Amino acid sequence: MQEEQKYEQGFKLLMQAYSERLYWHIRSLVNTHENADDVLQNTLMKVFRNIAKFKGESRLYTWLYRIATNEALTFLKKEQRRHTEQLESEEKNHLRNLRAENSLDGERIWQLLQKAIATLPEKQKVVFTMRYFQEMSYRDMSEALGTSEGALKASFHHALKKVEKYLQETEILN
Amino acid sequence: MKPKNLHEELQEHAPGLKQLKEKKLKPSIPEGYFEALQKNMLQRLSEEEMSPTPKNTKRISLYPSLRMAAAVALLLGVAIWAYVQQQTGQTTPPPLAGSEIEAYILQHLDEFDEELLITYALPPENPEQAFKLHQDDNPLQAIPDEELNEYLEEVLDEIDETTLENLL
């Protein structure tokens, strides 16, 4: 009983320290708040269930990011199957409306970037969001994803060029 | 060479994205979301009455390939024993079907002593003192071919080539 309380207390501290960072990481992968909320809750449950197995081989921060990334990607795969066709038909109208606006605020830019990121392969998607939005170092990303820093750098640069090109083609940039 | 920071990377590879980055990019989230999330999570935990570490459920965990090797070795051991008994004319109970032996071993694998399993799984140091296997009196003949083939196919599906080579 006392041990359970101790775990809960520790979990509460962990949530206070990391839930917001994990939320933004997940949100940049799954786009909407509702999706991010679902994935974050699943992530936190998984963290709680497996915290005893955390052996300190990596830092807690990168271990959490690894779980969050896996949860988000699993979610995306399920969603992708359901919504691919619907998204394609909505996308053109959405972009047309966005371009019609005189100025782009943060919310709109976010949505546009999400559209561009959605075109990236899975690995580049994760690398792009970790580096561009979370501003994680390559060292931390390497620890979280189990990929070499050189490969991550190359992946990020490819992703940057693709996203930039996508935004130019949709006339958001220029 | 000093590693480039994010802004330098953006400037070099995607100046348009650098401009976007300088704007406020975060979308809105419901007010008080993180406080509510914490409450929800703690409630979920207490509802599920979860325990992060399973208690008193430690099991001997053998590597899958070792478990499989031990199962094969035990199966052969039992078959050889049955054959030797039969050849020496001793009264023995009716022989068990190969599938029954296999099923028993696989179901009760965790109940066998780990060292004993490993001993059986490893090749004998002195083959002459171990069971005498001759090509002419192959103990596998005691098992019907169909059952043996069926079993081997199942094992081969689950076993990688290196482990198989080691076993043989």
CSV table of C-alpha atoms in Angstrom, one decimal:
chain,number,residue,atom,x,y,z
A,1,MET,CA,0.0,0.0,0.0
A,2,GLN,CA,2.8,2.4,1.0
A,3,GLU,CA,4.7,1.4,-2.0
A,4,GLU,CA,1.8,2.1,-4.3
A,5,GLN,CA,1.4,5.5,-2.8
A,6,LYS,CA,5.1,6.1,-3.3
A,7,TYR,CA,4.7,5.2,-7.0
A,8,GLU,CA,1.7,7.4,-7.4
A,9,GLN,CA,3.6,10.3,-5.8
A,10,GLY,CA,6.5,9.7,-8.1
A,11,PHE,CA,4.2,9.5,-11.1
A,12,LYS,CA,2.6,12.8,-10.2
A,13,LEU,CA,6.0,14.5,-10.1
A,14,LEU,CA,6.9,12.9,-13.4
A,15,MET,CA,3.7,14.2,-15.0
A,16,GLN,CA,4.3,17.7,-13.6
A,17,ALA,CA,7.8,17.7,-15.1
A,18,TYR,CA,7.2,16.1,-18.5
A,19,SER,CA,3.5,16.0,-19.5
A,20,GLU,CA,3.6,19.4,-21.2
A,21,ARG,CA,6.7,18.6,-23.3
A,22,LEU,CA,5.4,15.2,-24.2
A,23,TYR,CA,2.1,16.8,-25.1
A,24,TRP,CA,3.7,19.1,-27.6
A,25,HIS,CA,5.8,16.4,-29.1
A,26,ILE,CA,2.7,14.2,-29.6
A,27,ARG,CA,0.6,17.1,-30.8
A,28,SER,CA,3.1,17.9,-33.5
A,29,LEU,CA,2.8,14.3,-34.7
A,30,VAL,CA,-1.0,13.8,-34.4
A,31,ASN,CA,-2.1,17.3,-35.1
A,32,THR,CA,-5.4,17.8,-33.1
A,33,HIS,CA,-5.8,18.3,-29.4
A,34,GLU,CA,-8.2,15.4,-29.1
A,35,ASN,CA,-5.8,13.0,-30.7
A,36,ALA,CA,-2.9,14.3,-28.7
A,37,ASP,CA,-4.9,13.9,-25.4
A,38,ASP,CA,-5.7,10.3,-26.2
A,39,VAL,CA,-2.1,9.4,-27.1
A,40,LEU,CA,-0.6,11.3,-24.2
A,41,GLN,CA,-2.9,9.5,-21.7
A,42,ASN,CA,-1.9,6.1,-23.3
A,43,THR,CA,1.7,7.1,-23.1
A,44,LEU,CA,1.5,8.1,-19.4
A,45,MET,CA,-0.3,4.8,-18.6
A,46,LYS,CA,2.4,2.9,-20.3
A,47,VAL,CA,5.1,4.9,-18.5
A,48,PHE,CA,3.5,4.1,-15.1
A,49,ARG,CA,3.1,0.4,-15.9
A,50,ASN,CA,6.8,0.1,-17.1
A,51,ILE,CA,8.6,2.6,-14.8
A,52,ALA,CA,9.9,-0.3,-12.7
A,53,LYS,CA,11.6,-1.7,-15.9
A,54,PHE,CA,13.4,1.6,-16.6
A,55,LYS,CA,17.0,0.7,-15.9
A,56,GLY,CA,18.6,4.0,-16.5
A,57,GLU,CA,20.4,2.8,-19.6
A,58,SER,CA,19.2,6.0,-21.2
A,59,ARG,CA,18.0,9.2,-19.6
A,60,LEU,CA,14.4,9.3,-18.3
A,61,TYR,CA,13.7,12.2,-20.7
A,62,THR,CA,14.7,10.2,-23.8
A,63,TRP,CA,13.0,7.1,-22.6
A,64,LEU,CA,9.7,9.0,-22.2
A,65,TYR,CA,10.1,10.5,-25.7
A,66,ARG,CA,10.6,7.0,-27.1
A,67,ILE,CA,7.4,5.7,-25.6
A,68,ALA,CA,5.5,8.8,-26.7
A,69,THR,CA,6.9,8.5,-30.2
A,70,ASN,CA,5.9,4.9,-30.5
A,71,GLU,CA,2.4,5.6,-29.2
A,72,ALA,CA,1.9,8.5,-31.6
A,73,LEU,CA,3.1,6.4,-34.6
A,74,THR,CA,0.9,3.5,-33.7
A,75,PHE,CA,-2.0,6.0,-33.5
A,76,LEU,CA,-1.1,7.5,-36.8
A,77,LYS,CA,-1.0,4.1,-38.5
A,78,LYS,CA,-4.5,3.3,-37.3
A,79,GLU,CA,-5.8,6.7,-38.3
A,80,GLN,CA,-4.1,6.7,-41.7
A,81,ARG,CA,-6.0,3.6,-42.7
A,82,ARG,CA,-9.3,5.3,-41.8
A,83,HIS,CA,-8.8,8.8,-43.1
A,84,THR,CA,-6.5,8.8,-46.1
A,85,GLU,CA,-9.2,9.4,-48.7
A,86,GLN,CA,-11.2,11.9,-46.6
A,87,LEU,CA,-8.1,14.0,-45.9
A,88,GLU,CA,-7.0,14.1,-49.6
A,89,SER,CA,-10.4,15.5,-50.6
A,90,GLU,CA,-10.4,18.0,-47.8
A,91,GLU,CA,-6.9,19.2,-48.2
A,92,LYS,CA,-7.3,21.1,-51.5
A,93,ASN,CA,-10.2,23.2,-50.1
A,94,HIS,CA,-8.5,23.7,-46.9
A,95,LEU,CA,-5.3,25.1,-48.5
A,96,ARG,CA,-7.4,27.3,-50.8
A,97,ASN,CA,-9.1,28.8,-47.8
A,98,LEU,CA,-5.9,29.3,-46.0
A,99,ARG,CA,-4.2,31.1,-48.9
A,100,ALA,CA,-7.2,33.4,-49.1
A,101,GLU,CA,-6.4,34.9,-45.7
A,102,ASN,CA,-4.3,38.1,-45.8
A,103,SER,CA,-2.2,37.1,-42.9
A,104,LEU,CA,-1.2,33.8,-41.3
A,105,ASP,CA,-1.4,33.5,-37.6
A,106,GLY,CA,0.2,30.8,-35.5
A,107,GLU,CA,-2.8,28.4,-35.6
A,108,ARG,CA,-3.0,28.5,-39.4
A,109,ILE,CA,0.8,28.1,-39.8
A,110,TRP,CA,0.6,25.1,-37.6
A,111,GLN,CA,-2.1,23.6,-39.7
A,112,LEU,CA,-0.2,24.2,-42.9
A,113,LEU,CA,2.9,22.7,-41.4
A,114,GLN,CA,0.9,19.7,-40.3
A,115,LYS,CA,-0.2,19.2,-43.9
A,116,ALA,CA,3.4,19.4,-45.1
A,117,ILE,CA,4.7,17.0,-42.4
A,118,ALA,CA,2.0,14.5,-43.2
A,119,THR,CA,3.6,14.0,-46.6
A,120,LEU,CA,6.9,12.9,-45.0
A,121,PRO,CA,7.9,9.3,-44.4
A,122,GLU,CA,7.5,8.1,-40.8
A,123,LYS,CA,11.1,8.4,-39.7
A,124,GLN,CA,11.5,11.9,-41.2
A,125,LYS,CA,8.2,13.0,-39.6
A,126,VAL,CA,9.5,12.1,-36.2
A,127,VAL,CA,12.9,13.6,-36.7
A,128,PHE,CA,11.4,16.8,-38.1
A,129,THR,CA,9.0,17.3,-35.2
A,130,MET,CA,11.7,16.5,-32.6
A,131,ARG,CA,14.2,18.9,-34.1
A,132,TYR,CA,12.0,21.7,-35.6
A,133,PHE,CA,9.4,22.0,-32.9
A,134,GLN,CA,11.0,20.5,-29.8
A,135,GLU,CA,14.5,21.7,-30.7
A,136,MET,CA,16.0,18.5,-29.3
A,137,SER,CA,19.7,18.0,-29.8
A,138,TYR,CA,20.9,15.3,-32.1
A,139,ARG,CA,22.4,13.5,-29.2
A,140,ASP,CA,19.1,13.3,-27.3
A,141,MET,CA,17.3,12.2,-30.5
A,142,SER,CA,19.8,9.6,-31.1
A,143,GLU,CA,19.3,8.2,-27.6
A,144,ALA,CA,15.5,8.3,-27.9
A,145,LEU,CA,15.3,6.8,-31.4
A,146,GLY,CA,18.3,4.5,-31.4
A,147,THR,CA,19.7,6.0,-34.6
A,148,SER,CA,23.1,7.6,-35.3
A,149,GLU,CA,23.4,11.3,-35.1
A,150,GLY,CA,24.7,11.5,-38.7
A,151,ALA,CA,21.7,9.6,-40.0
A,152,LEU,CA,19.3,11.8,-38.0
A,153,LYS,CA,21.0,15.0,-39.4
A,154,ALA,CA,20.6,13.7,-42.9
A,155,SER,CA,17.0,12.7,-42.3
A,156,PHE,CA,16.3,16.2,-40.9
A,157,HIS,CA,17.8,18.0,-43.8
A,158,HIS,CA,15.9,15.9,-46.3
A,159,ALA,CA,12.7,16.6,-44.3
A,160,LEU,CA,13.4,20.4,-44.2
A,161,LYS,CA,13.8,20.5,-48.0
A,162,LYS,CA,10.6,18.6,-48.6
A,163,VAL,CA,8.5,20.6,-46.2
A,164,GLU,CA,9.9,23.9,-47.6
A,165,LYS,CA,9.2,22.7,-51.1
A,166,TYR,CA,5.6,21.7,-50.2
A,167,LEU,CA,5.0,25.1,-48.7
A,168,GLN,CA,6.4,26.9,-51.7
A,169,GLU,CA,4.2,24.8,-54.1
A,170,THR,CA,1.1,25.7,-52.1
A,171,GLU,CA,2.2,29.3,-52.2
A,172,ILE,CA,2.4,29.7,-48.5
A,173,LEU,CA,6.0,30.7,-48.7
A,174,ASN,CA,7.1,33.5,-51.1
B,1,MET,CA,34.0,21.5,-36.7
B,2,LYS,CA,31.4,23.0,-34.3
B,3,PRO,CA,27.9,21.5,-34.8
B,4,LYS,CA,25.4,23.9,-36.3
B,5,ASN,CA,22.5,25.1,-34.2
B,6,LEU,CA,19.0,24.8,-35.4
B,7,HIS,CA,18.8,28.3,-36.7
B,8,GLU,CA,21.9,27.9,-38.8
B,9,GLU,CA,20.6,24.6,-40.2
B,10,LEU,CA,17.3,26.3,-41.1
B,11,GLN,CA,19.1,29.2,-42.7
B,12,GLU,CA,21.1,26.8,-44.8
B,13,HIS,CA,18.5,24.2,-45.8
B,14,ALA,CA,15.1,25.9,-45.5
B,15,PRO,CA,15.1,29.7,-45.0
B,16,GLY,CA,11.3,29.8,-45.4
B,17,LEU,CA,10.8,27.5,-42.5
B,18,LYS,CA,13.2,29.6,-40.5
B,19,GLN,CA,10.8,32.6,-41.0
B,20,LEU,CA,7.9,30.5,-40.0
B,21,LYS,CA,9.7,29.3,-36.9
B,22,GLU,CA,10.1,32.8,-35.8
B,23,LYS,CA,6.4,33.2,-35.6
B,24,LYS,CA,4.3,31.9,-32.7
B,25,LEU,CA,3.6,28.3,-33.9
B,26,LYS,CA,1.8,26.7,-31.0
B,27,PRO,CA,-1.9,26.1,-31.5
B,28,SER,CA,-4.3,26.6,-28.7
B,29,ILE,CA,-5.3,24.1,-26.1
B,30,PRO,CA,-8.1,24.1,-23.6
B,31,GLU,CA,-7.5,26.2,-20.5
B,32,GLY,CA,-6.4,24.2,-17.5
B,33,TYR,CA,-5.8,21.1,-19.6
B,34,PHE,CA,-2.6,19.9,-17.9
B,35,GLU,CA,-4.1,20.2,-14.4
B,36,ALA,CA,-7.2,18.3,-15.5
B,37,LEU,CA,-5.0,15.7,-17.2
B,38,GLN,CA,-3.1,15.1,-14.0
B,39,LYS,CA,-6.3,14.6,-12.1
B,40,ASN,CA,-7.7,12.2,-14.7
B,41,MET,CA,-4.6,10.1,-14.8
B,42,LEU,CA,-4.5,9.7,-11.0
B,43,GLN,CA,-8.1,8.8,-11.1
B,44,ARG,CA,-7.5,6.2,-13.8
B,45,LEU,CA,-4.7,4.7,-11.8
B,46,SER,CA,-6.7,4.4,-8.6
B,47,GLU,CA,-9.7,3.0,-10.6
B,48,GLU,CA,-7.6,0.3,-12.2
B,49,GLU,CA,-5.8,-0.4,-8.9
B,50,MET,CA,-2.7,-0.9,-10.8
B,51,SER,CA,0.6,-2.1,-9.5
B,52,PRO,CA,3.6,-1.2,-11.5
B,53,THR,CA,5.5,-4.3,-10.6
B,54,PRO,CA,3.9,-7.7,-10.6
B,55,LYS,CA,4.5,-9.4,-7.2
B,56,ASN,CA,5.6,-13.0,-6.6
B,57,THR,CA,5.3,-13.8,-10.2
B,58,LYS,CA,8.9,-14.4,-11.0
B,59,ARG,CA,9.4,-17.3,-13.5
B,60,ILE,CA,12.5,-18.9,-14.8
B,61,SER,CA,12.9,-17.2,-18.1
B,62,LEU,CA,14.9,-19.3,-20.6
B,63,TYR,CA,15.8,-17.9,-24.0
B,64,PRO,CA,13.3,-19.2,-26.6
B,65,SER,CA,16.0,-21.0,-28.6
B,66,LEU,CA,17.2,-22.7,-25.4
B,67,ARG,CA,13.7,-23.7,-24.5
B,68,MET,CA,13.2,-25.2,-27.9
B,69,ALA,CA,16.5,-27.0,-27.8
B,70,ALA,CA,15.7,-28.4,-24.3
B,71,ALA,CA,12.3,-29.6,-25.6
B,72,VAL,CA,13.9,-31.3,-28.6
B,73,ALA,CA,16.5,-32.9,-26.3
B,74,LEU,CA,14.0,-34.1,-23.8
B,75,LEU,CA,11.8,-35.5,-26.6
B,76,LEU,CA,14.8,-37.4,-27.9
B,77,GLY,CA,15.8,-38.6,-24.5
B,78,VAL,CA,12.3,-40.0,-23.8
B,79,ALA,CA,12.2,-41.7,-27.2
B,80,ILE,CA,15.6,-43.3,-26.6
B,81,TRP,CA,14.7,-44.4,-23.1
B,82,ALA,CA,11.5,-46.0,-24.5
B,83,TYR,CA,13.5,-47.7,-27.3
B,84,VAL,CA,16.2,-49.0,-24.9
B,85,GLN,CA,13.5,-50.4,-22.6
B,86,GLN,CA,11.8,-52.1,-25.5
B,87,GLN,CA,15.1,-53.7,-26.8
B,88,THR,CA,16.1,-55.0,-23.4
B,89,GLY,CA,12.7,-56.8,-23.2
B,90,GLN,CA,11.7,-55.1,-19.9
B,91,THR,CA,8.0,-54.9,-19.2
B,92,THR,CA,7.0,-51.3,-19.9
B,93,PRO,CA,3.7,-49.5,-20.0
B,94,PRO,CA,2.3,-48.9,-23.5
B,95,PRO,CA,4.5,-46.3,-25.3
B,96,LEU,CA,3.2,-42.8,-25.4
B,97,ALA,CA,2.5,-41.2,-28.7
B,98,GLY,CA,5.0,-38.6,-29.8
B,99,SER,CA,2.4,-35.9,-29.8
B,100,GLU,CA,1.5,-36.7,-26.2
B,101,ILE,CA,5.1,-36.5,-25.1
B,102,GLU,CA,5.6,-33.3,-27.0
B,103,ALA,CA,2.5,-31.8,-25.6
B,104,TYR,CA,3.4,-32.8,-22.0
B,105,ILE,CA,6.9,-31.4,-22.3
B,106,LEU,CA,5.8,-28.1,-23.8
B,107,GLN,CA,3.0,-27.6,-21.3
B,108,HIS,CA,5.3,-28.4,-18.3
B,109,LEU,CA,8.5,-26.9,-19.6
B,110,ASP,CA,8.6,-24.4,-16.7
B,111,GLU,CA,8.4,-27.2,-14.1
B,112,PHE,CA,11.6,-28.8,-15.2
B,113,ASP,CA,14.8,-28.0,-13.5
B,114,GLU,CA,16.6,-25.3,-15.5
B,115,GLU,CA,20.1,-27.0,-15.1
B,116,LEU,CA,18.7,-30.3,-16.2
B,117,LEU,CA,17.1,-28.8,-19.3
B,118,ILE,CA,20.4,-27.1,-20.2
B,119,THR,CA,22.3,-30.4,-19.6
B,120,TYR,CA,20.0,-32.2,-22.0
B,121,ALA,CA,20.2,-29.4,-24.5
B,122,LEU,CA,24.0,-29.3,-24.7
B,123,PRO,CA,25.9,-32.1,-26.6
B,124,PRO,CA,27.3,-34.8,-24.2
B,125,GLU,CA,31.0,-34.4,-23.4
B,126,ASN,CA,31.6,-38.1,-23.9
B,127,PRO,CA,29.2,-39.5,-26.5
B,128,GLU,CA,30.1,-43.1,-25.7
B,129,GLN,CA,28.9,-42.8,-22.1
B,130,ALA,CA,25.8,-41.0,-23.2
B,131,PHE,CA,23.0,-42.7,-25.1
B,132,LYS,CA,24.3,-44.9,-27.8
B,133,LEU,CA,23.0,-43.7,-31.0
B,134,HIS,CA,23.6,-45.8,-34.1
B,135,GLN,CA,22.3,-45.3,-37.5
B,136,ASP,CA,21.0,-48.8,-37.6
B,137,ASP,CA,18.9,-48.6,-34.5
B,138,ASN,CA,17.7,-45.0,-34.8
B,139,PRO,CA,15.4,-44.3,-31.8
B,140,LEU,CA,13.3,-42.0,-33.9
B,141,GLN,CA,11.9,-45.0,-35.5
B,142,ALA,CA,9.9,-45.5,-32.4
B,143,ILE,CA,7.9,-42.4,-33.3
B,144,PRO,CA,5.6,-42.6,-36.3
B,145,ASP,CA,7.0,-40.7,-39.2
B,146,GLU,CA,4.0,-38.5,-39.7
B,147,GLU,CA,4.1,-37.2,-36.1
B,148,LEU,CA,7.8,-36.7,-36.2
B,149,ASN,CA,7.6,-34.7,-39.5
B,150,GLU,CA,4.7,-32.7,-38.2
B,151,TYR,CA,6.7,-31.9,-35.0
B,152,LEU,CA,9.9,-31.0,-36.9
B,153,GLU,CA,8.0,-28.7,-39.3
B,154,GLU,CA,6.6,-26.8,-36.3
B,155,VAL,CA,10.0,-26.6,-34.6
B,156,LEU,CA,11.7,-25.5,-37.9
B,157,ASP,CA,9.2,-22.7,-38.4
B,158,GLU,CA,10.1,-21.3,-35.1
B,159,ILE,CA,13.8,-21.8,-35.0
B,160,ASP,CA,16.5,-19.8,-36.9
B,161,GLU,CA,19.2,-21.3,-39.0
B,162,THR,CA,22.0,-20.7,-36.6
B,163,THR,CA,20.2,-22.3,-33.6
B,164,LEU,CA,19.3,-25.2,-35.8
B,165,GLU,CA,22.9,-25.7,-36.9
B,166,ASN,CA,24.0,-25.6,-33.2
B,167,LEU,CA,21.4,-28.2,-32.3
B,168,LEU,CA,22.5,-30.5,-35.1
